[in-house]
Short mmCIF file of C-alpha atoms in Angstrom, two decimals:
data_model
loop_
_atom_site.label_atom_id
_atom_site.label_comp_id
_atom_site.label_asym_id
_atom_site.label_seq_id
_atom_site.Cartn_x
_atom_site.Cartn_y
_atom_site.Cartn_z
CA UNK U 11 100.17 41.39 -52.04
CA UNK U 12 99.03 37.56 -51.49
CA UNK U 13 101.35 35.51 -52.95
CA UNK U 14 99.47 34.04 -56.19
CA UNK U 15 101.49 31.20 -56.49
CA UNK U 16 101.06 29.99 -52.96
CA UNK U 17 97.82 30.63 -53.04
CA UNK U 18 97.78 28.13 -56.19
CA UNK U 19 99.60 25.71 -54.68
CA UNK U 20 97.32 25.44 -51.30
CA UNK U 21 94.07 25.52 -53.86
CA UNK U 22 95.50 22.55 -55.72
CA UNK U 23 95.96 20.73 -52.53
CA UNK U 24 92.48 21.31 -51.20
CA UNK U 25 90.98 17.86 -52.20
CA UNK U 26 93.31 16.38 -49.91
CA UNK U 27 92.45 18.75 -47.19
CA UNK U 28 88.64 17.89 -47.80
CA UNK U 29 89.34 14.04 -48.04
CA UNK U 30 91.14 14.40 -44.69
CA UNK U 31 88.03 16.08 -43.07
CA UNK U 32 85.64 13.88 -44.71
CA UNK U 33 87.79 10.53 -43.44
CA UNK U 34 87.84 12.10 -39.91
CA UNK U 35 84.00 13.06 -39.99
CA UNK U 36 82.71 9.77 -41.60
CA UNK U 37 84.86 7.26 -39.43
CA UNK U 38 83.68 9.54 -36.38
CA UNK U 39 80.03 9.26 -37.37
CA UNK U 40 80.12 5.65 -37.99
CA UNK U 41 80.76 5.00 -34.21
CA UNK U 42 78.93 7.59 -32.89
CA UNK U 43 75.72 7.94 -35.08
CA UNK U 44 75.58 5.09 -37.42
CA UNK U 45 72.85 5.64 -40.01
CA UNK U 46 73.71 9.44 -40.39
CA UNK U 47 73.20 10.35 -44.15
CA UNK U 48 76.46 9.70 -46.07
CA UNK U 49 75.77 12.45 -48.32
CA UNK U 50 75.14 14.91 -45.59
CA UNK U 51 78.16 13.70 -43.84
CA UNK U 52 80.14 14.51 -47.03
CA UNK U 53 78.25 18.22 -47.33
CA UNK U 54 79.34 18.80 -43.91
CA UNK U 55 82.92 17.77 -44.41
CA UNK U 56 83.24 20.24 -47.39
CA UNK U 57 81.70 22.84 -45.32
CA UNK U 58 84.32 22.12 -42.18
CA UNK U 59 87.28 22.14 -44.78
CA UNK U 60 86.80 25.91 -44.99
CA UNK U 61 88.43 26.20 -41.77
CA UNK U 62 92.00 24.48 -42.20
CA UNK U 63 92.20 25.77 -45.67
CA UNK U 64 91.19 29.32 -44.50
CA UNK U 65 93.78 28.70 -41.94
CA UNK U 66 96.48 27.49 -44.42
CA UNK U 67 96.11 30.34 -46.73
CA UNK U 68 95.96 33.09 -44.17
CA UNK U 69 99.24 31.51 -42.68
CA UNK U 70 101.20 31.26 -45.84
CA UNK U 71 99.50 33.35 -48.53
CA UNK U 72 97.70 36.37 -46.59
CA UNK U 73 100.07 37.04 -43.82
CA UNK U 74 100.68 40.56 -42.46
CA UNK U 75 103.19 41.72 -45.03
CA UNK U 76 101.36 40.31 -47.75
CA UNK U 77 98.30 42.26 -47.07
CA UNK U 78 100.38 45.64 -46.66
CA UNK U 79 100.03 46.74 -50.64
CA UNK U 80 97.34 45.47 -52.29
CA UNK U 81 93.24 44.70 -51.90
CA UNK U 82 92.81 41.31 -50.68
CA UNK U 83 89.18 41.00 -51.88
CA UNK U 84 89.80 39.58 -55.09
CA UNK U 85 92.14 36.66 -53.91
CA UNK U 86 89.56 35.87 -51.15
CA UNK U 87 86.71 35.63 -53.90
CA UNK U 88 89.00 33.57 -56.18
CA UNK U 89 89.86 31.31 -53.15
CA UNK U 90 86.19 30.80 -52.42
CA UNK U 91 85.15 30.13 -55.78
CA UNK U 92 87.81 27.86 -56.39
CA UNK U 93 87.74 25.79 -53.31
CA UNK U 94 84.00 25.40 -53.18
CA UNK U 95 83.96 24.37 -57.12
CA UNK U 96 86.60 21.51 -56.11
CA UNK U 97 84.17 20.61 -52.88
CA UNK U 98 81.25 20.46 -54.96
CA UNK U 99 83.10 17.96 -57.78
CA UNK U 100 84.29 16.05 -54.64
CA UNK U 101 80.70 15.59 -53.17
CA UNK U 102 79.61 14.42 -56.75
CA UNK U 103 82.44 12.03 -56.93
CA UNK U 104 81.84 10.59 -53.44
CA UNK U 105 77.71 10.51 -54.38
CA UNK U 106 78.79 8.54 -57.29
CA UNK U 107 80.27 5.92 -55.41
CA UNK U 108 77.22 6.19 -53.28
CA UNK U 109 74.34 6.06 -55.43
CA UNK U 110 75.41 5.63 -59.07
CA UNK U 111 73.93 2.32 -60.80
CA UNK U 112 76.98 2.57 -63.19
CA UNK U 113 79.57 2.00 -60.41
CA UNK U 114 77.29 -0.60 -58.57
CA UNK U 115 77.09 -2.60 -61.77
CA UNK U 116 80.81 -2.09 -62.45
CA UNK U 117 81.46 -3.48 -59.11
CA UNK U 118 79.22 -6.52 -59.30
CA UNK U 119 80.67 -7.24 -62.86
CA UNK U 120 84.38 -7.02 -61.17
CA UNK U 121 83.35 -8.91 -58.18
CA UNK U 122 81.88 -11.99 -60.17
CA UNK U 123 84.26 -11.62 -62.92
CA UNK U 124 81.37 -12.17 -65.50
CA UNK U 125 77.87 -11.46 -65.18
CA UNK U 126 74.82 -12.44 -67.34
CA UNK U 127 72.36 -9.74 -68.52
CA UNK U 128 69.67 -11.30 -66.60
CA UNK U 129 72.03 -11.61 -63.34
CA UNK U 130 72.41 -7.64 -63.75
CA UNK U 131 68.70 -7.39 -63.92
CA UNK U 132 67.79 -9.54 -61.13
CA UNK U 133 70.38 -7.75 -58.73
CA UNK U 134 67.82 -4.62 -58.97
CA UNK U 135 64.52 -4.44 -57.62
CA UNK U 136 63.44 -1.29 -59.12
CA UNK U 137 61.34 -0.69 -55.85
CA UNK U 138 64.35 -1.16 -53.51
CA UNK U 139 66.13 1.51 -55.49
CA UNK U 140 63.08 3.35 -55.30
CA UNK U 141 62.94 2.91 -51.23
CA UNK U 142 66.33 3.72 -50.78
CA UNK U 143 66.08 7.03 -52.75
CA UNK U 144 63.04 8.28 -50.61
CA UNK U 145 65.03 7.29 -47.48
CA UNK U 146 68.12 9.18 -48.47
CA UNK U 147 65.68 12.25 -49.19
CA UNK U 148 64.01 11.84 -45.83
CA UNK U 149 67.21 11.42 -43.84
CA UNK U 150 68.77 14.60 -45.85
CA UNK U 151 65.13 16.58 -44.76
CA UNK U 152 64.83 17.03 -48.16
CA UNK U 153 60.84 15.63 -47.96
CA UNK U 154 58.80 14.71 -45.21
CA UNK U 155 55.95 12.38 -44.85
CA UNK U 156 52.31 13.67 -43.69
CA UNK U 157 49.43 10.99 -43.54
CA UNK U 158 51.14 8.73 -46.14
CA UNK U 159 52.08 11.28 -48.58
CA UNK U 160 55.26 13.04 -48.96
CA UNK U 161 55.94 16.73 -49.40
CA UNK U 162 59.13 18.62 -49.99
CA UNK U 163 60.56 20.34 -47.09
CA UNK U 164 63.87 21.42 -48.40
CA UNK U 165 65.19 23.42 -51.21
CA UNK U 166 69.03 22.55 -51.07
CA UNK U 167 68.48 19.59 -53.64
CA UNK U 168 65.09 20.86 -55.42
CA UNK U 169 66.81 23.97 -56.91
CA UNK U 170 69.79 22.14 -58.40
CA UNK U 171 67.02 19.86 -59.63
CA UNK U 172 65.21 22.67 -61.25
CA UNK U 173 68.35 23.87 -62.80
CA UNK U 174 69.43 20.46 -64.09
CA UNK U 175 66.14 20.00 -65.77
CA UNK U 176 66.21 23.47 -67.33
CA UNK U 177 69.89 22.87 -68.75
CA UNK U 178 69.14 19.34 -69.67
CA UNK U 179 66.31 20.95 -72.01
CA UNK U 180 69.07 23.49 -73.32
CA UNK U 181 71.84 20.68 -74.47
CA UNK U 182 69.11 18.67 -76.23
CA UNK U 183 69.44 15.64 -73.72
CA UNK U 184 66.06 13.91 -73.12
CA UNK U 185 64.40 15.56 -70.28
CA UNK U 186 64.36 14.45 -66.91
CA UNK U 187 61.87 11.84 -66.37
CA UNK U 188 58.74 13.83 -65.50
CA UNK U 189 56.59 11.36 -63.23
CA UNK U 190 53.41 13.16 -63.85
CA UNK U 191 53.32 12.87 -67.12
CA UNK U 192 53.74 9.22 -67.37
CA UNK U 193 50.52 8.51 -65.14
CA UNK L 20 95.87 38.85 -57.48
CA UNK L 21 93.55 40.99 -59.58
CA UNK L 22 89.93 40.61 -60.38
CA UNK L 23 91.23 39.79 -63.90
CA UNK L 24 91.98 36.44 -63.14
CA UNK L 25 88.84 35.66 -62.11
CA UNK L 26 87.22 37.45 -65.04
CA UNK L 27 89.34 35.46 -67.91
CA UNK L 28 88.64 32.03 -65.54
CA UNK L 29 84.86 32.60 -66.22
CA UNK L 30 85.46 33.63 -69.55
CA UNK L 31 86.97 30.60 -70.72
CA UNK L 32 84.77 28.34 -68.98
CA UNK L 33 81.71 30.31 -70.65
CA UNK L 34 83.54 29.65 -73.89
CA UNK L 35 83.73 26.09 -73.33
CA UNK L 36 79.87 26.33 -71.98
CA UNK L 37 78.74 27.72 -75.39
CA UNK L 38 80.88 24.95 -77.53
CA UNK L 39 79.38 22.28 -75.60
CA UNK L 40 76.10 23.63 -76.07
CA UNK L 41 76.51 24.11 -79.93
CA UNK L 42 78.12 20.71 -80.07
CA UNK L 43 75.29 19.04 -78.39
CA UNK L 44 72.56 20.69 -80.02
CA UNK L 45 74.33 20.32 -83.83
CA UNK L 46 76.12 16.99 -83.54
CA UNK L 47 74.42 15.28 -80.80
CA UNK L 48 77.48 13.04 -79.99
CA UNK L 49 77.57 9.69 -79.15
CA UNK L 50 80.69 9.62 -76.84
CA UNK L 51 79.66 12.11 -74.27
CA UNK L 52 82.76 11.76 -72.12
CA UNK L 53 85.19 12.03 -74.82
CA UNK L 54 83.66 15.42 -76.18
CA UNK L 55 83.40 16.73 -72.94
CA UNK L 56 86.63 16.21 -71.93
CA UNK L 57 87.67 17.59 -75.20
CA UNK L 58 85.90 20.91 -75.01
CA UNK L 59 86.33 21.41 -71.38
CA UNK L 60 89.60 19.84 -70.51
CA UNK L 61 92.06 19.22 -73.38
CA UNK L 62 91.38 22.36 -75.55
CA UNK L 63 91.61 24.74 -72.85
CA UNK L 64 94.55 23.14 -71.53
CA UNK L 65 96.36 23.47 -74.88
CA UNK L 66 95.06 27.05 -74.82
CA UNK L 67 96.60 27.71 -71.29
CA UNK L 68 99.59 25.95 -72.05
CA UNK L 69 100.17 28.48 -75.03
CA UNK L 70 99.58 31.22 -73.21
CA UNK L 71 101.77 30.28 -70.30
CA UNK L 72 104.67 29.86 -72.76
CA UNK L 73 103.69 32.88 -74.27
CA UNK L 74 103.84 34.65 -71.00
CA UNK L 75 106.84 32.86 -69.74
CA UNK L 76 108.74 34.35 -73.08
CA UNK L 77 107.72 37.74 -71.95
CA UNK L 78 104.52 38.54 -73.91
CA UNK L 79 101.21 39.61 -72.14
CA UNK L 80 97.99 39.09 -73.71
CA UNK L 81 94.68 40.95 -73.34
CA UNK L 82 96.38 42.62 -70.27
CA UNK L 83 96.56 39.25 -68.39
CA UNK L 84 99.72 39.26 -66.60
CA UNK L 85 102.52 36.50 -67.38
CA UNK L 86 102.81 32.97 -65.77
CA UNK L 87 101.64 32.43 -61.97
CA UNK L 88 98.41 34.87 -62.95
CA UNK L 89 97.60 32.80 -66.16
CA UNK L 90 97.67 29.60 -63.98
CA UNK L 91 95.34 31.26 -61.62
CA UNK L 92 92.71 31.59 -64.39
CA UNK L 93 93.79 28.12 -65.63
CA UNK L 94 92.85 26.76 -61.98
CA UNK L 95 89.47 28.58 -62.06
CA UNK L 96 88.49 27.17 -65.29
CA UNK L 97 89.36 23.62 -64.29
CA UNK L 98 87.94 23.76 -61.37
CA UNK L 99 84.33 25.34 -62.47
CA UNK L 100 84.93 22.75 -65.55
CA UNK L 101 85.24 19.89 -63.13
CA UNK L 102 82.05 20.74 -61.33
CA UNK L 103 80.14 20.84 -64.64
CA UNK L 104 81.29 17.66 -65.64
CA UNK L 105 80.45 16.12 -62.05
CA UNK L 106 77.00 17.51 -62.82
CA UNK L 107 76.65 16.44 -66.29
CA UNK L 108 75.68 12.64 -65.24
CA UNK L 109 72.75 13.78 -63.44
CA UNK L 110 71.23 15.29 -66.46
CA UNK L 111 72.76 12.48 -68.86
CA UNK L 112 71.46 9.82 -66.77
CA UNK L 113 67.96 11.31 -65.91
CA UNK L 114 68.92 11.26 -62.03
CA UNK L 115 65.84 9.51 -60.39
CA UNK L 116 66.19 11.17 -57.23
CA UNK L 117 66.03 14.50 -58.94
CA UNK L 118 62.99 13.55 -60.69
CA UNK L 119 61.62 12.26 -57.68
CA UNK L 120 61.85 15.76 -56.00
CA UNK L 121 60.35 17.59 -58.93
CA UNK L 122 57.55 15.20 -58.91
CA UNK L 123 56.99 15.71 -55.05
CA UNK L 124 57.09 19.55 -55.75
CA UNK L 125 54.46 19.00 -58.54
CA UNK L 126 52.27 17.27 -56.38
CA UNK L 127 51.71 20.04 -53.59
CA UNK L 128 49.81 21.09 -52.06
CA UNK L 129 48.36 17.88 -51.53
CA UNK L 130 51.53 15.70 -51.75
CA UNK L 131 51.87 12.35 -53.71
CA UNK L 132 51.67 8.69 -51.88
CA UNK L 133 54.40 5.99 -51.94
CA UNK L 134 52.74 3.97 -54.54
CA UNK L 135 52.05 7.10 -56.96
CA UNK L 136 55.53 7.78 -56.69
CA UNK L 137 56.91 4.06 -57.26
CA UNK L 138 54.58 3.93 -60.34
CA UNK L 139 56.21 6.37 -61.87
CA UNK L 140 59.79 5.27 -61.15
CA UNK L 141 59.13 1.78 -62.23
CA UNK L 142 57.84 2.87 -65.46
CA UNK L 143 61.09 2.37 -67.87
CA UNK L 144 64.03 0.13 -67.15
CA UNK L 145 67.02 2.33 -66.18
CA UNK L 146 69.39 -0.99 -66.02
CA UNK L 147 69.24 -1.36 -69.41
CA UNK L 148 70.04 2.39 -69.79
CA UNK L 149 73.12 1.84 -67.54
CA UNK L 150 74.50 -1.00 -69.12
CA UNK L 151 74.19 0.17 -72.59
CA UNK L 152 76.15 3.58 -71.22
CA UNK L 153 78.72 1.39 -69.72
CA UNK L 154 79.37 -0.74 -73.27
CA UNK L 155 79.24 2.45 -75.22
CA UNK L 156 81.84 3.94 -73.03
CA UNK L 157 84.19 0.86 -72.72
CA UNK L 158 83.80 0.25 -69.25
CA UNK L 159 82.34 -3.22 -69.84
CA UNK L 160 82.38 -5.36 -72.74
CA UNK L 161 79.93 -8.01 -73.85
CA UNK L 162 81.19 -11.65 -73.66
CA UNK L 163 78.56 -13.94 -75.24
CA UNK L 164 75.60 -13.24 -73.21
CA UNK L 165 77.15 -11.49 -70.45
CA UNK L 166 79.46 -8.70 -69.59
CA UNK L 167 82.83 -8.36 -68.26
CA UNK L 168 84.91 -5.54 -67.00
CA UNK L 169 87.41 -3.73 -69.00
CA UNK L 170 90.51 -1.70 -67.98
CA UNK L 171 88.86 1.49 -68.45
CA UNK L 172 86.08 0.20 -66.13
CA UNK L 173 88.82 -0.64 -63.24
CA UNK L 174 90.43 2.63 -63.55
CA UNK L 175 87.17 4.21 -62.66
CA UNK L 176 86.25 1.64 -60.16
CA UNK L 177 89.25 1.31 -58.27
CA UNK L 178 89.57 4.96 -57.05
CA UNK L 179 85.91 4.95 -55.91
CA UNK L 180 86.55 1.82 -53.82
CA UNK L 181 89.62 2.89 -52.31
CA UNK L 182 87.63 6.11 -51.22
CA UNK L 183 85.03 4.38 -49.72
CA UNK L 184 87.19 1.89 -48.10
CA UNK L 185 89.10 5.04 -46.56
CA UNK L 186 85.97 6.50 -45.18
CA UNK L 187 85.04 3.12 -43.84
CA UNK L 188 81.92 2.78 -45.89
CA UNK L 189 80.51 -0.33 -47.48
CA UNK L 190 79.99 -0.65 -51.35
CA UNK L 191 77.17 1.93 -52.25
CA UNK L 192 73.58 1.11 -53.01
CA UNK L 193 73.44 2.86 -56.28
#
């Protein structure tokens, strides 16, 4: 049977594998294709990470001897769930460093040593934040522009947006801002 | 490895989810991070340690084999919990990117102009909310009319800066 202990050790080390692949992908793209979406590069890295992780698991845990006695399906399903959950967490961690206002405020306060409230406010032009987000959605092919109007063209982020909106209601948090109702 | 490991991993995760929903609806805690850590990490960790010790001593609970199988269920729980905790700030902070997508989808089939989107985006002050979040979670503290970073804030910031340095990326545009 596949060795559970080895599977667990390898899966626990999977963030290191993802980080290694991401570093390679990110640095390659920076020199080959500057301007490529950083988030997309991260997602691609997590997807590519299936290959080295799969090979490691195949070599160390799912070898021929191991496969002789017991069905392998539960182990494969388990590995896929755990690896992709870790990959998803990694993506969010990276995304936090990329887009989170809290992280940027922390960075600016640390850099300056001390910042006045008005100085923090002046760092942000909400229009600039807005255009940055629209640019990112365009570069990730989640929205498209047609005749000066934006339309949805990808569901990769929209479906999570709907789920998060629904879940936010369930746990009694303030709902996602509904731009249409604010008009 | 059996399907039971997957079953128990998911069961413990859903138990945490149910506690989370109940606590948020009934108590509406102020320090979200503390309660999330307690519900999804600390209590499950304590439970799994007890299960592990019980299994290690030769016992078996609910047909779950001992030691490595218990660790397997625990790893699945913590992988799912980490994924959930990482998603949580998007709900708490009313993630503008997700709100934009919902607004754009609702505007179909005609679509929505840049100005219309921008108007909805600038109708409140998200910076005050973020400063308040950082102060409540003791990442920054008030000094006179300004703010300085705390050790906890540095603890969050350093790994993220190191990550971006490793990837060769400049500071994020959040």
